[in-house]
Amino acid sequence: MTEAEKRRLRYLTRRGLLELDIVLTRFMQSRFETLSESELEIFRDILDWQDQDFWAIVNGYQDVPDEKYQALITLIRSA
């Protein structure tokens, strides 16, 4: 992934939901630079989710829609 694509992902982490912004800011500061190419692709997919769904999944109120997202959601939760 190019630096321009990574900058775009950083921009997309700015959400309309304050709680989600806080979680994603912590994740970006602690884990983003260590993500593999495949994890970055999955993260890009996750950032397409609606804020309310994303927040519910991060909090465990809603199931992760596909197993391929589980490991990254766990990383986001741990941040």
Tab-separated table of C-alpha atoms in Angstrom:
chain	number	residue	atom	x	y	z
A	1	MET	CA	0.000	0.000	0.000
A	2	THR	CA	1.372	3.403	-0.933
A	3	GLU	CA	1.838	6.262	1.503
A	4	ALA	CA	-0.989	8.133	-0.238
A	5	GLU	CA	-3.344	5.211	0.395
A	6	LYS	CA	-2.254	5.085	4.044
A	7	ARG	CA	-2.927	8.826	4.382
A	8	ARG	CA	-6.398	8.236	2.962
A	9	LEU	CA	-7.026	5.497	5.538
A	10	ARG	CA	-5.895	7.865	8.292
A	11	TYR	CA	-8.343	10.450	7.003
A	12	LEU	CA	-11.182	7.907	6.877
A	13	THR	CA	-10.729	7.137	10.570
A	14	ARG	CA	-12.232	10.532	11.389
A	15	ARG	CA	-15.806	9.544	12.053
A	16	GLY	CA	-19.002	11.285	13.068
A	17	LEU	CA	-19.311	9.324	16.288
A	18	LEU	CA	-17.055	10.667	19.063
A	19	GLU	CA	-16.637	7.319	20.826
A	20	LEU	CA	-15.562	5.654	17.590
A	21	ASP	CA	-13.173	8.538	16.885
A	22	ILE	CA	-11.509	7.995	20.248
A	23	VAL	CA	-11.098	4.244	19.735
A	24	LEU	CA	-9.767	4.669	16.199
A	25	THR	CA	-7.356	7.430	17.249
A	26	ARG	CA	-5.863	5.126	19.875
A	27	PHE	CA	-5.690	2.285	17.366
A	28	MET	CA	-3.978	4.482	14.786
A	29	GLN	CA	-1.422	5.684	17.323
A	30	SER	CA	-0.589	2.258	18.688
A	31	ARG	CA	-1.121	-0.280	15.893
A	32	PHE	CA	-1.579	1.215	12.438
A	33	GLU	CA	2.092	1.307	11.426
A	34	THR	CA	2.525	-2.383	12.248
A	35	LEU	CA	-0.344	-3.668	10.070
A	36	SER	CA	0.496	-6.033	7.237
A	37	GLU	CA	-0.694	-5.420	3.685
A	38	SER	CA	-3.568	-7.881	4.117
A	39	GLU	CA	-4.586	-6.254	7.400
A	40	LEU	CA	-4.548	-2.841	5.719
A	41	GLU	CA	-6.901	-4.175	3.031
A	42	ILE	CA	-9.265	-5.528	5.682
A	43	PHE	CA	-9.052	-2.229	7.581
A	44	ARG	CA	-10.038	-0.389	4.398
A	45	ASP	CA	-13.125	-2.632	4.151
A	46	ILE	CA	-14.003	-2.037	7.791
A	47	LEU	CA	-13.848	1.740	7.328
A	48	ASP	CA	-16.715	1.431	4.840
A	49	TRP	CA	-19.046	0.279	7.617
A	50	GLN	CA	-21.638	2.683	8.969
A	51	ASP	CA	-20.581	4.309	12.256
A	52	GLN	CA	-23.390	2.801	14.328
A	53	ASP	CA	-22.671	-0.721	13.042
A	54	PHE	CA	-18.919	-0.268	13.465
A	55	TRP	CA	-19.377	0.954	17.040
A	56	ALA	CA	-21.736	-1.924	17.882
A	57	ILE	CA	-19.228	-4.456	16.527
A	58	VAL	CA	-16.275	-2.886	18.364
A	59	ASN	CA	-18.293	-2.995	21.605
A	60	GLY	CA	-19.443	-6.555	21.043
A	61	TYR	CA	-23.118	-5.608	20.810
A	62	GLN	CA	-23.218	-6.937	17.275
A	63	ASP	CA	-21.414	-9.939	15.796
A	64	VAL	CA	-18.534	-9.468	13.392
A	65	PRO	CA	-20.130	-9.964	9.948
A	66	ASP	CA	-17.319	-12.155	8.593
A	67	GLU	CA	-14.543	-14.127	10.273
A	68	LYS	CA	-11.904	-12.341	8.163
A	69	TYR	CA	-12.527	-9.168	10.199
A	70	GLN	CA	-12.256	-10.797	13.631
A	71	ALA	CA	-8.498	-10.444	14.206
A	72	LEU	CA	-8.458	-6.767	13.232
A	73	ILE	CA	-11.540	-5.992	15.331
A	74	THR	CA	-9.730	-7.621	18.261
A	75	LEU	CA	-6.736	-5.329	17.651
A	76	ILE	CA	-8.998	-2.286	17.515
A	77	ARG	CA	-10.694	-3.339	20.755
A	78	SER	CA	-7.335	-3.806	22.497
A	79	ALA	CA	-6.138	-0.342	21.532
